[in-house]
Every structure is written in C-alpha cells, then in structure tokens.
Amino acid sequence: MSKWGHLARTLAARKQQDLYRSRLTIDSPQAPRVMIEGREYLAFCSNDYLGLANDPRVIAAAQQALNEYGLGGGASHLVIGHHRAHYELELDLAEFTGRDRALLFSTGYMANLGVASALLGRGDYVIEDKLNHASLLDAGILSGAKLLRYRHADSEHLASRLDEARDSRALVITDGVFSMDGDVAPLDDIAPICHSKDSMLMVDDAHGFGVLGANGGGCAEHFGLNQSDVPILMGTLGKSYGAAGAFVAGSEELIETLVQFARTYIYTTSTPPAVAAAARVSLRISREESWRRERLNELVARFRKEAAGMGYQLAASSTPIQPIFIGDAATAMELSQALRKEGILITAIRPPTVPANTSRLRVTFSAAHTDDDLSQLLEVLHKYRGAANIAGAVNA
C-alpha cells in the first residue's frame, strides 16, 4: 500500500463530514450579481464592501498604469520592483492612517507572517485573541515565540496573559473586525492594557479598513486611537478597496525593521504597479464618498431587524459581516444549497474555519447592493426560516 494512501482517505472523510470545500468559477466582474455557468446569481458573500472592485474610475486607473508600467512588478521591492505607483500608494496610506510610514505586502497573509517573523523569536511571547484569523495564528506559531491565546474579546484575560509574559517581550495581536463573526475587538480597552504592560499591539484591520470610522480609517479611527496606541496597523486592499495586496503602517523604526528583516517582504516579487495605482484611486473615492459607508449601515440595520424577526440567530455585529448561525455543518450546507437554487449565493462556513457546532451562513453586504437586492434575500430567508431553529443553532 502506498505511503500516501491516506490522502484519498482524508478527502473521503472530509466529504462524509460535510466539510469538503469546492470552488465556483465566476464569469463576470465582482458585483452584487455575478454569472456562474451561464446563470446569474445575487451574491451576498463578497468582501467588496464599498462596491469598488468594478468601479469604472478604478478600472481606468489600472488601465492607464498598465500603459505606463506594463503588467508585472518585475522583481522584489528591494531589487528593481518598487515602482512609482507603489511608492505613492505607501505615502497615501501613511497619511491616511496617520502613521509615519506604510509598507506594501503582496497579501495580508504575507504581511502578518512578515511582521511576526521580523519582530519575534525564541524567548518572546505572542498573545492572540482565540478567534484571530488563521494567518495571525500561523504568524505566531512560525515566529518561534511562545504563543498564548486569550478568550475572545476578553480584556481581563488578556491582562492576565500579559502578566505571564511580564519578564519577556510580548506582541499582542488581534483582528480589528473578526472575519467570521463580524464583531469589533474592544481596542479602547486593549490598547491601554498593552501600553501599561509595556507590550506591543498589532491590529489586523482587514475587514474594518474602509468600512469603520467617519472617513473609513477603520478600527483605529473608530476608537480614536493613534500610532502610539496601535503601533502596528495592518490593512488589506483587496476587500473594501476592490484591489489586491496589503500594507503595514507604523513608525519609521518599525517599517525600516520590516524592510530589513521581514522575509515575506524581502523574498517576493512586488504586486503589479497597476494594482497599486488602482488602489490609490479606490482610497481617494472611499474618502470622498462617505455615502458608501452610510449605505452599508442602512443595509445592515434593515437586515438585522427583519432576519431576527424571522427567528434567525445572528451575531452581535454592526459591520457588513452578518453571520446566520445554524450549528451543524450538514444543515448549513443544505441551506446554502437551497438558497443557491433560489439564485442567491451565500457561503456556508464550517469547521475548521469556525469552532465545531457553530457552522453558519456568512452574509456580507456591499454598498452596491440595492434595496431590491436585500428584499429578494429577505424573501428567500423567510421561506427557509425554519432552519433558524435547527438543533445545534447557537445564540451569539
């Protein structure tokens, strides 16, 4: 028997447990309505929160940059891949976030790994929220530091964890908006605790940047926190801004340390400069058009009121991420597939992405969704409202 026969057995087991993942191939731009295998679907599962992924102004900026710079970045940023478009986007991000500098990474995953590997090592501690994104947990594990986790959004438990690390350097890492629950980390409590215990705070604001705050500055702006309060701020450009890539913003000393020591920055080709040019335009639009955030708030408020009235179990979230808790994976998949037959796409999120018995439909909103889109969703959810009371459903 082959030494690798376990691969087929593992895949078969995953299918039996209703945990098997598969991909959809989309034949249209990211938008509220997408084409898949010749059929149009109303999608409530994209992270294009501000509706900018297919904005004509963003596309025009990318096209112009393609003519100016070509397609590929050509090399790593430290060789010959740092184009004028990258440089200008970093300046814009630093100014927008109120930080000394910003540094572009190819993905948020690479940004998180890069920060942890550059700042931590054996003898250090990394302390993380229990529901942090997988990239943050991987970053902590791969850093070589001792990983401690604190109960979700529990500031008192965080303080006790920091006491365990009192004689060592400690980096505290939390999501700003938690990607599977949509709730916001209590940074107004966490930041002072970190400061009082001489630890460094890093916030992954992938799902808050562009959405929260009066100007879309994310969780830091939402809580009125500056660079001293949140020394390491990570944000992504492929969600609210409809582009791709990520950045880390912070002090001159922090960014220069990452340039010198972050392996995921040093040893990878830069993103296409056209993507950076497009992201600059997205950033400008998001700042000028506050109606996009206002629109999201309207959609979320109406959805929460009407879905809860049908008996659906919702998370304590005021962000565009609105999970409907189902419980077991099989039922979540059944409901997702039933909605797809009705022409609505909502992804079933199952373990190991979320804890056992907390499988859910992860509903996400875009400023591009219309009132009629939401009405269509609510009408179909009303049809299947009995799923809200399936055994194993949880209150959050």
GROMACS .gro file of C-alpha atoms in nm:
model
  396
    1MET     CA    1   0.000   0.000   0.000
    2SER     CA    2   0.130   0.344  -0.088
    3LYS     CA    3   0.264   0.557   0.195
    4TRP     CA    4   0.043   0.835   0.056
    5GLY     CA    5  -0.282   0.642   0.053
    6HIS     CA    6  -0.401   0.848   0.349
    7LEU     CA    7  -0.463   1.142   0.115
    8ALA     CA    8  -0.761   0.975  -0.051
    9ARG     CA    9  -0.892   0.858   0.287
   10THR     CA   10  -0.862   1.208   0.433
   11LEU     CA   11  -1.054   1.359   0.141
   12ALA     CA   12  -1.325   1.093   0.166
   13ALA     CA   13  -1.363   1.158   0.538
   14ARG     CA   14  -1.396   1.530   0.481
   15LYS     CA   15  -1.676   1.471   0.230
   16GLN     CA   16  -1.855   1.239   0.475
   17GLN     CA   17  -1.838   1.507   0.745
   18ASP     CA   18  -1.985   1.776   0.513
   19LEU     CA   19  -1.659   1.969   0.539
   20TYR     CA   20  -1.541   1.933   0.180
   21ARG     CA   21  -1.463   2.262   0.004
   22SER     CA   22  -1.512   2.338  -0.364
   23ARG     CA   23  -1.466   2.640  -0.588
   24LEU     CA   24  -1.705   2.838  -0.803
   25THR     CA   25  -1.583   2.981  -1.132
   26ILE     CA   26  -1.723   3.329  -1.195
   27ASP     CA   27  -1.756   3.464  -1.548
   28SER     CA   28  -1.824   3.827  -1.457
   29PRO     CA   29  -1.677   4.111  -1.252
   30GLN     CA   30  -1.721   4.122  -0.876
   31ALA     CA   31  -2.061   4.283  -0.825
   32PRO     CA   32  -2.387   4.212  -0.641
   33ARG     CA   33  -2.492   3.999  -0.938
   34VAL     CA   34  -2.245   3.751  -1.085
   35MET     CA   35  -2.253   3.492  -1.364
   36ILE     CA   36  -2.168   3.128  -1.292
   37GLU     CA   37  -2.208   2.858  -1.558
   38GLY     CA   38  -2.448   3.074  -1.756
   39ARG     CA   39  -2.675   3.163  -1.464
   40GLU     CA   40  -2.699   3.494  -1.280
   41TYR     CA   41  -2.682   3.488  -0.902
   42LEU     CA   42  -2.737   3.755  -0.639
   43ALA     CA   43  -2.423   3.733  -0.426
   44PHE     CA   44  -2.404   3.807  -0.055
   45CYS     CA   45  -2.062   3.653   0.004
   46SER     CA   46  -1.810   3.902  -0.136
   47ASN     CA   47  -1.575   4.123   0.067
   48ASP     CA   48  -1.618   4.407  -0.184
   49TYR     CA   49  -1.776   4.612   0.093
   50LEU     CA   50  -1.762   4.953  -0.073
   51GLY     CA   51  -1.854   4.828  -0.420
   52LEU     CA   52  -1.528   4.948  -0.575
   53ALA     CA   53  -1.395   4.628  -0.737
   54ASN     CA   54  -1.571   4.711  -1.064
   55ASP     CA   55  -1.582   5.091  -1.038
   56PRO     CA   56  -1.503   5.250  -1.379
   57ARG     CA   57  -1.265   5.502  -1.221
   58VAL     CA   58  -1.066   5.229  -1.054
   59ILE     CA   59  -1.051   5.025  -1.374
   60ALA     CA   60  -0.940   5.333  -1.573
   61ALA     CA   61  -0.657   5.395  -1.326
   62ALA     CA   62  -0.536   5.039  -1.368
   63GLN     CA   63  -0.556   5.062  -1.746
   64GLN     CA   64  -0.358   5.384  -1.752
   65ALA     CA   65  -0.094   5.234  -1.524
   66LEU     CA   66  -0.072   4.924  -1.746
   67ASN     CA   67   0.017   5.151  -2.036
   68GLU     CA   68   0.274   5.333  -1.825
   69TYR     CA   69   0.437   5.049  -1.628
   70GLY     CA   70   0.339   4.727  -1.806
   71LEU     CA   71   0.197   4.432  -1.614
   72GLY     CA   72   0.442   4.258  -1.380
   73GLY     CA   73   0.631   4.413  -1.092
   74GLY     CA   74   0.944   4.250  -1.233
   75ALA     CA   75   1.131   4.179  -0.910
   76SER     CA   76   1.114   4.220  -0.536
   77HIS     CA   77   1.079   4.571  -0.393
   78LEU     CA   78   1.443   4.562  -0.282
   79VAL     CA   79   1.580   4.474  -0.625
   80ILE     CA   80   1.404   4.663  -0.904
   81GLY     CA   81   1.033   4.601  -0.833
   82HIS     CA   82   0.947   4.913  -0.635
   83HIS     CA   83   0.765   5.130  -0.887
   84ARG     CA   84   0.650   5.490  -0.853
   85ALA     CA   85   0.290   5.366  -0.810
   86HIS     CA   86   0.395   5.158  -0.508
   87TYR     CA   87   0.584   5.449  -0.358
   88GLU     CA   88   0.292   5.690  -0.397
   89LEU     CA   89   0.042   5.442  -0.254
   90GLU     CA   90   0.259   5.395   0.053
   91LEU     CA   91   0.269   5.773   0.102
   92ASP     CA   92  -0.110   5.793   0.069
   93LEU     CA   93  -0.164   5.511   0.318
   94ALA     CA   94   0.073   5.662   0.573
   95GLU     CA   95  -0.103   5.997   0.550
   96PHE     CA   96  -0.449   5.844   0.562
   97THR     CA   97  -0.377   5.626   0.866
   98GLY     CA   98  -0.184   5.897   1.050
   99ARG     CA   99   0.131   5.685   1.065
  100ASP     CA  100   0.492   5.774   0.991
  101ARG     CA  101   0.519   5.523   0.709
  102ALA     CA  102   0.342   5.237   0.535
  103LEU     CA  103   0.485   4.930   0.364
  104LEU     CA  104   0.312   4.726   0.092
  105PHE     CA  105   0.292   4.347   0.102
  106SER     CA  106   0.158   4.115  -0.168
  107THR     CA  107  -0.115   3.973   0.060
  108GLY     CA  108  -0.247   4.018   0.412
  109TYR     CA  109  -0.126   3.667   0.496
  110MET     CA  110   0.227   3.763   0.396
  111ALA     CA  111   0.206   4.089   0.591
  112ASN     CA  112   0.110   3.908   0.910
  113LEU     CA  113   0.379   3.645   0.873
  114GLY     CA  114   0.633   3.912   0.788
  115VAL     CA  115   0.566   4.123   1.096
  116ALA     CA  116   0.582   3.832   1.338
  117SER     CA  117   0.897   3.683   1.186
  118ALA     CA  118   1.075   4.019   1.188
  119LEU     CA  119   0.987   4.119   1.543
  120LEU     CA  120   0.974   3.793   1.740
  121GLY     CA  121   1.193   3.498   1.820
  122ARG     CA  122   1.268   3.241   2.088
  123GLY     CA  123   1.219   3.381   2.436
  124ASP     CA  124   0.948   3.623   2.321
  125TYR     CA  125   0.572   3.591   2.359
  126VAL     CA  126   0.293   3.641   2.109
  127ILE     CA  127  -0.052   3.674   2.265
  128GLU     CA  128  -0.358   3.640   2.041
  129ASP     CA  129  -0.734   3.651   2.054
  130LYS     CA  130  -0.877   3.299   2.036
  131LEU     CA  131  -1.078   3.385   1.722
  132ASN     CA  132  -0.797   3.551   1.529
  133HIS     CA  133  -0.768   3.484   1.157
  134ALA     CA  134  -0.566   3.178   1.055
  135SER     CA  135  -0.289   3.396   0.912
  136LEU     CA  136  -0.233   3.556   1.254
  137LEU     CA  137  -0.221   3.221   1.430
  138ASP     CA  138   0.021   3.087   1.171
  139ALA     CA  139   0.231   3.400   1.211
  140GLY     CA  140   0.253   3.344   1.585
  141ILE     CA  141   0.342   2.977   1.551
  142LEU     CA  142   0.604   3.031   1.280
  143SER     CA  143   0.768   3.321   1.464
  144GLY     CA  144   0.930   3.085   1.714
  145ALA     CA  145   0.787   3.283   2.005
  146LYS     CA  146   0.570   3.123   2.273
  147LEU     CA  147   0.206   3.153   2.167
  148LEU     CA  148  -0.060   3.230   2.427
  149ARG     CA  149  -0.426   3.281   2.343
  150TYR     CA  150  -0.685   3.477   2.537
  151ARG     CA  151  -1.062   3.435   2.542
  152HIS     CA  152  -1.233   3.616   2.258
  153ALA     CA  153  -1.252   3.992   2.318
  154ASP     CA  154  -1.179   3.936   2.689
  155SER     CA  155  -0.956   4.223   2.801
  156GLU     CA  156  -0.918   4.092   3.157
  157HIS     CA  157  -0.796   3.755   3.031
  158LEU     CA  158  -0.554   3.937   2.801
  159ALA     CA  159  -0.414   4.128   3.100
  160SER     CA  160  -0.358   3.803   3.288
  161ARG     CA  161  -0.183   3.653   2.986
  162LEU     CA  162   0.044   3.955   2.969
  163ASP     CA  163   0.131   3.901   3.335
  164GLU     CA  164   0.256   3.555   3.239
  165ALA     CA  165   0.495   3.721   2.995
  166ARG     CA  166   0.599   4.008   3.220
  167ASP     CA  167   0.971   3.928   3.203
  168SER     CA  168   0.981   3.895   2.823
  169ARG     CA  169   0.893   4.095   2.516
  170ALA     CA  170   0.530   4.042   2.420
  171LEU     CA  171   0.344   4.120   2.100
  172VAL     CA  172  -0.036   4.129   2.132
  173ILE     CA  173  -0.220   4.060   1.807
  174THR     CA  174  -0.591   4.091   1.738
  175ASP     CA  175  -0.821   4.123   1.444
  176GLY     CA  176  -0.994   4.458   1.431
  177VAL     CA  177  -1.314   4.314   1.284
  178PHE     CA  178  -1.338   3.937   1.320
  179SER     CA  179  -1.393   3.790   0.976
  180MET     CA  180  -1.631   3.510   1.070
  181ASP     CA  181  -1.835   3.685   1.341
  182GLY     CA  182  -1.823   4.046   1.228
  183ASP     CA  183  -1.777   4.187   1.578
  184VAL     CA  184  -1.520   4.454   1.661
  185ALA     CA  185  -1.231   4.400   1.903
  186PRO     CA  186  -1.251   4.621   2.215
  187LEU     CA  187  -0.943   4.817   2.120
  188ASP     CA  188  -1.034   5.101   2.355
  189ASP     CA  189  -0.970   4.853   2.640
  190ILE     CA  190  -0.690   4.654   2.479
  191ALA     CA  191  -0.466   4.947   2.381
  192PRO     CA  192  -0.432   5.090   2.736
  193ILE     CA  193  -0.364   4.743   2.878
  194CYS     CA  194  -0.085   4.684   2.627
  195HIS     CA  195   0.062   5.027   2.698
  196SER     CA  196   0.055   4.977   3.076
  197LYS     CA  197   0.232   4.641   3.047
  198ASP     CA  198   0.498   4.758   2.801
  199SER     CA  199   0.382   4.527   2.523
  200MET     CA  200   0.340   4.598   2.151
  201LEU     CA  201  -0.007   4.591   1.994
  202MET     CA  202  -0.074   4.481   1.637
  203VAL     CA  203  -0.420   4.510   1.480
  204ASP     CA  204  -0.515   4.325   1.162
  205ASP     CA  205  -0.785   4.557   1.026
  206ALA     CA  206  -0.850   4.369   0.701
  207HIS     CA  207  -1.228   4.386   0.746
  208GLY     CA  208  -1.251   4.723   0.920
  209PHE     CA  209  -1.030   4.936   0.698
  210GLY     CA  210  -1.251   5.135   0.462
  211VAL     CA  211  -1.571   5.044   0.649
  212LEU     CA  212  -1.541   5.179   1.003
  213GLY     CA  213  -1.469   5.535   1.108
  214ALA     CA  214  -1.607   5.859   0.970
  215ASN     CA  215  -1.350   5.857   0.689
  216GLY     CA  216  -1.310   5.481   0.656
  217GLY     CA  217  -0.991   5.474   0.861
  218GLY     CA  218  -1.101   5.151   1.023
  219CYS     CA  219  -1.097   5.040   1.384
  220ALA     CA  220  -0.825   5.282   1.489
  221GLU     CA  221  -1.029   5.578   1.366
  222HIS     CA  222  -1.348   5.424   1.509
  223PHE     CA  223  -1.195   5.426   1.858
  224GLY     CA  224  -0.986   5.742   1.812
  225LEU     CA  225  -0.654   5.557   1.850
  226ASN     CA  226  -0.327   5.691   1.712
  227GLN     CA  227   0.011   5.539   1.626
  228SER     CA  228   0.115   5.536   1.991
  229ASP     CA  229  -0.199   5.340   2.083
  230VAL     CA  230  -0.178   5.095   1.790
  231PRO     CA  231   0.190   5.079   1.693
  232ILE     CA  232   0.135   4.813   1.422
  233LEU     CA  233  -0.162   4.852   1.189
  234MET     CA  234  -0.222   4.605   0.907
  235GLY     CA  235  -0.486   4.662   0.641
  236THR     CA  236  -0.576   4.499   0.313
  237LEU     CA  237  -0.656   4.647  -0.026
  238GLY     CA  238  -0.850   4.355  -0.173
  239LYS     CA  239  -1.165   4.394   0.034
  240SER     CA  240  -1.313   4.743   0.083
  241TYR     CA  241  -1.083   4.886  -0.183
  242GLY     CA  242  -1.153   4.628  -0.451
  243ALA     CA  243  -0.786   4.588  -0.549
  244ALA     CA  244  -0.527   4.348  -0.406
  245GLY     CA  245  -0.241   4.338  -0.159
  246ALA     CA  246  -0.195   4.468   0.193
  247PHE     CA  247   0.009   4.711   0.397
  248VAL     CA  248   0.157   4.761   0.741
  249ALA     CA  249   0.164   5.114   0.883
  250GLY     CA  250   0.358   5.239   1.182
  251SER     CA  251   0.667   5.421   1.296
  252GLU     CA  252   0.975   5.486   1.088
  253GLU     CA  253   1.164   5.238   1.305
  254LEU     CA  254   0.902   4.966   1.261
  255ILE     CA  255   0.878   4.997   0.884
  256GLU     CA  256   1.253   5.006   0.835
  257THR     CA  257   1.283   4.695   1.053
  258LEU     CA  258   1.033   4.518   0.826
  259VAL     CA  259   1.222   4.627   0.515
  260GLN     CA  260   1.539   4.475   0.658
  261PHE     CA  261   1.403   4.160   0.825
  262ALA     CA  262   1.053   4.062   0.703
  263ARG     CA  263   1.119   3.761   0.483
  264THR     CA  264   0.777   3.773   0.316
  265TYR     CA  265   0.860   4.126   0.200
  266ILE     CA  266   1.222   4.073   0.103
  267TYR     CA  267   1.184   3.750  -0.091
  268THR     CA  268   0.879   3.803  -0.310
  269THR     CA  269   0.802   3.989  -0.631
  270SER     CA  270   0.609   4.312  -0.588
  271THR     CA  271   0.243   4.333  -0.686
  272PRO     CA  272   0.173   4.472  -1.034
  273PRO     CA  273   0.210   4.851  -1.023
  274ALA     CA  274  -0.127   4.886  -1.197
  275VAL     CA  275  -0.289   4.732  -0.890
  276ALA     CA  276  -0.122   4.992  -0.669
  277ALA     CA  277  -0.237   5.273  -0.899
  278ALA     CA  278  -0.594   5.141  -0.887
  279ALA     CA  279  -0.581   5.114  -0.507
  280ARG     CA  280  -0.480   5.481  -0.483
  281VAL     CA  281  -0.796   5.580  -0.670
  282SER     CA  282  -1.009   5.349  -0.453
  283LEU     CA  283  -0.863   5.508  -0.144
  284ARG     CA  284  -0.948   5.856  -0.272
  285ILE     CA  285  -1.303   5.755  -0.366
  286SER     CA  286  -1.368   5.596  -0.029
  287ARG     CA  287  -1.262   5.913   0.150
  288GLU     CA  288  -1.471   6.141  -0.071
  289GLU     CA  289  -1.784   5.926  -0.094
  290SER     CA  290  -1.891   5.866   0.265
  291TRP     CA  291  -2.234   5.762   0.136
  292ARG     CA  292  -2.089   5.417   0.075
  293ARG     CA  293  -2.040   5.359   0.449
  294GLU     CA  294  -2.379   5.515   0.521
  295ARG     CA  295  -2.537   5.281   0.271
  296LEU     CA  296  -2.377   4.979   0.437
  297ASN     CA  297  -2.516   5.087   0.774
  298GLU     CA  298  -2.866   5.115   0.626
  299LEU     CA  299  -2.849   4.769   0.470
  300VAL     CA  300  -2.714   4.609   0.786
  301ALA     CA  301  -2.974   4.772   1.011
  302ARG     CA  302  -3.265   4.657   0.793
  303PHE     CA  303  -3.126   4.306   0.752
  304ARG     CA  304  -3.071   4.260   1.126
  305LYS     CA  305  -3.418   4.380   1.216
  306GLU     CA  306  -3.601   4.164   0.964
  307ALA     CA  307  -3.384   3.849   0.985
  308ALA     CA  308  -3.400   3.848   1.364
  309GLY     CA  309  -3.776   3.889   1.339
  310MET     CA  310  -3.790   3.567   1.140
  311GLY     CA  311  -3.610   3.381   1.419
  312TYR     CA  312  -3.263   3.361   1.268
  313GLN     CA  313  -2.975   3.356   1.515
  314LEU     CA  314  -2.744   3.649   1.435
  315ALA     CA  315  -2.405   3.751   1.567
  316ALA     CA  316  -2.355   4.066   1.770
  317SER     CA  317  -2.223   4.253   1.468
  318SER     CA  318  -2.284   4.600   1.328
  319THR     CA  319  -2.041   4.554   1.038
  320PRO     CA  320  -2.111   4.427   0.682
  321ILE     CA  321  -2.030   4.075   0.806
  322GLN     CA  322  -2.360   3.928   0.928
  323PRO     CA  323  -2.341   3.557   1.011
  324ILE     CA  324  -2.654   3.349   1.047
  325PHE     CA  325  -2.574   3.072   1.294
  326ILE     CA  326  -2.703   2.726   1.202
  327GLY     CA  327  -2.499   2.482   1.410
  328ASP     CA  328  -2.411   2.161   1.230
  329ALA     CA  329  -2.220   2.160   0.903
  330ALA     CA  330  -2.467   1.943   0.710
  331THR     CA  331  -2.761   2.177   0.776
  332ALA     CA  332  -2.554   2.484   0.690
  333MET     CA  333  -2.461   2.324   0.358
  334GLU     CA  334  -2.822   2.227   0.288
  335LEU     CA  335  -2.944   2.580   0.349
  336SER     CA  336  -2.665   2.730   0.137
  337GLN     CA  337  -2.753   2.495  -0.149
  338ALA     CA  338  -3.125   2.571  -0.114
  339LEU     CA  339  -3.052   2.943  -0.141
  340ARG     CA  340  -2.838   2.880  -0.448
  341LYS     CA  341  -3.131   2.709  -0.618
  342GLU     CA  342  -3.323   3.029  -0.549
  343GLY     CA  343  -3.049   3.229  -0.724
  344ILE     CA  344  -2.874   3.358  -0.410
  345LEU     CA  345  -2.511   3.288  -0.321
  346ILE     CA  346  -2.419   3.275   0.048
  347THR     CA  347  -2.127   3.062   0.163
  348ALA     CA  348  -2.163   2.802   0.437
  349ILE     CA  349  -1.872   2.843   0.678
  350ARG     CA  350  -1.782   2.520   0.856
  351PRO     CA  351  -1.508   2.376   1.079
  352PRO     CA  352  -1.215   2.406   1.095
  353THR     CA  353  -1.265   2.769   0.989
  354VAL     CA  354  -1.507   2.809   1.281
  355PRO     CA  355  -1.546   2.603   1.600
  356ALA     CA  356  -1.745   2.280   1.596
  357ASN     CA  357  -2.124   2.321   1.608
  358THR     CA  358  -2.107   2.687   1.503
  359SER     CA  359  -2.139   2.642   1.126
  360ARG     CA  360  -2.306   2.941   0.971
  361LEU     CA  361  -2.409   3.126   0.659
  362ARG     CA  362  -2.176   3.422   0.630
  363VAL     CA  363  -2.383   3.704   0.481
  364THR     CA  364  -2.179   4.003   0.365
  365PHE     CA  365  -2.305   4.331   0.225
  366SER     CA  366  -2.174   4.574  -0.033
  367ALA     CA  367  -2.262   4.939  -0.078
  368ALA     CA  368  -2.356   4.834  -0.432
  369HIS     CA  369  -2.647   4.621  -0.308
  370THR     CA  370  -2.986   4.779  -0.375
  371ASP     CA  371  -3.299   4.778  -0.161
  372ASP     CA  372  -3.449   4.531  -0.407
  373ASP     CA  373  -3.146   4.302  -0.364
  374LEU     CA  374  -3.198   4.298   0.011
  375SER     CA  375  -3.572   4.244  -0.030
  376GLN     CA  376  -3.501   3.941  -0.250
  377LEU     CA  377  -3.265   3.797   0.012
  378LEU     CA  378  -3.513   3.851   0.294
  379GLU     CA  379  -3.794   3.695   0.093
  380VAL     CA  380  -3.595   3.377   0.038
  381LEU     CA  381  -3.475   3.367   0.400
  382HIS     CA  382  -3.838   3.393   0.510
  383LYS     CA  383  -3.915   3.085   0.302
  384TYR     CA  384  -3.646   2.886   0.486
  385ARG     CA  385  -3.685   3.045   0.829
  386GLY     CA  386  -3.741   2.707   0.997
  387ALA     CA  387  -3.366   2.647   0.963
  388ALA     CA  388  -3.317   2.906   1.238
  389ASN     CA  389  -3.442   2.657   1.496
  390ILE     CA  390  -3.242   2.352   1.386
  391ALA     CA  391  -3.087   2.165   1.679
  392GLY     CA  392  -2.735   2.291   1.734
  393ALA     CA  393  -2.807   2.653   1.640
  394VAL     CA  394  -2.643   2.895   1.879
  395ASN     CA  395  -2.714   3.237   2.012
  396ALA     CA  396  -2.432   3.490   1.985
   0.00000   0.00000   0.00000
